[in-house]
Amino acid sequence: MEDVILRVEGLRTHYFEKDAVVKAVDGISFELRRGTTLGIVGESGCGKTTVGLSVLDLVPYPGRIVGGRIFYGEAEVTAMSGEELRRLRGREISMIFQDPVAGLNPVLPVGVQVEETITNHLSLPKREARRMTVDILRQMGLPHPERLVQQYPFHLSSGMCQRVMIAIATVLDPRIIVADEPTASLDVTIQAAILEELGRLKAEREVSIILITHDLGVVAQMADEVAVMYAGRIVESGRVGEVFQRPRHPYTWALLSALPRLDGSQGPLHAIKGSPPDLGKLPPECAFLPRCHKAVSACRQEPWPPLKELSPGHWVACFNLVYQEPGED
């Protein structure tokens, strides 16, 4: 337990729409260990981004955390005041948002936006804050940072904006980074550079990372542990190698079977039929049942089966486990 830096217990975050309650996150628990990366994966709409926003209590209206607790070390984030949260964000825990262009203020030079993070937490002269800004932009591999600080986000490419976002998130050496789709909408060359940068931060500064993505290849490359989400719940979690090589939940198996392989052993790809459920109208049975090839009568008895530990650290929530490798018929 002593190397656990973040602990989430029974988190429930709902959005209260006019005609429905959208249960975006509905009772999940996980731990993030010091200097490791936890990948959170799943289809769009499964609640991944809401988990990241909940960690920093940044859930937008009309959403709010309605249950569970989040601990940063021994401090309970979910019980913090607004001032305590302000000191935590950026200094101890920071977030890289999904859209790097939209995440930056279009009417402020990028240098000012990096400096704001510094001056909000540290009492420094403007000259020192500017020096730190230039240094962090240089560390991110951005060209001519002395000139770049004067430029606006619309002057930069998406990849450069993403590097600026990472600079803002890391300039104060936080202990945790929540990275929400950090490589989305970027070409493969820029993706590789961004992932390399995150890997460097983890190796050199012992940063812990929550990597939110739908890209299983990125998780296989970057993460130590993985949590697979479906309809607001974690359905399988464990070490990346264990989960990806021996998936036991039908949803995890289906996700991996839908990926092409490079070793030549792959037959036809297995598409996942149907679509994810409406989180505002969840059925009184397993939410994956209509799409599941392993469904049994027990799956109709309750909304979700409980998570069970199949082997040390490998947890699965399913009544009828898969016992075949991904891609096998």
PDB file of C-alpha atoms in Angstrom, residues 15-22 280-281:
ATOM      1  CA  TYR A  15     -24.782  13.724 -15.214  1.00  0.00           C
ATOM      2  CA  PHE A  16     -28.247  14.995 -14.353  1.00  0.00           C
ATOM      3  CA  GLU A  17     -29.923  15.721 -17.657  1.00  0.00           C
ATOM      4  CA  LYS A  18     -33.477  17.048 -18.000  1.00  0.00           C
ATOM      5  CA  ASP A  19     -35.059  13.645 -18.640  1.00  0.00           C
ATOM      6  CA  ALA A  20     -32.438  11.163 -17.442  1.00  0.00           C
ATOM      7  CA  VAL A  21     -29.563  10.518 -15.074  1.00  0.00           C
ATOM      8  CA  VAL A  22     -26.514   9.512 -17.122  1.00  0.00           C
ATOM      9  CA  GLY A 280     -29.132   7.148 -19.140  1.00  0.00           C
ATOM     10  CA  LYS A 281     -31.222   4.020 -19.719  1.00  0.00           C
TER      11      LYS A 281
END
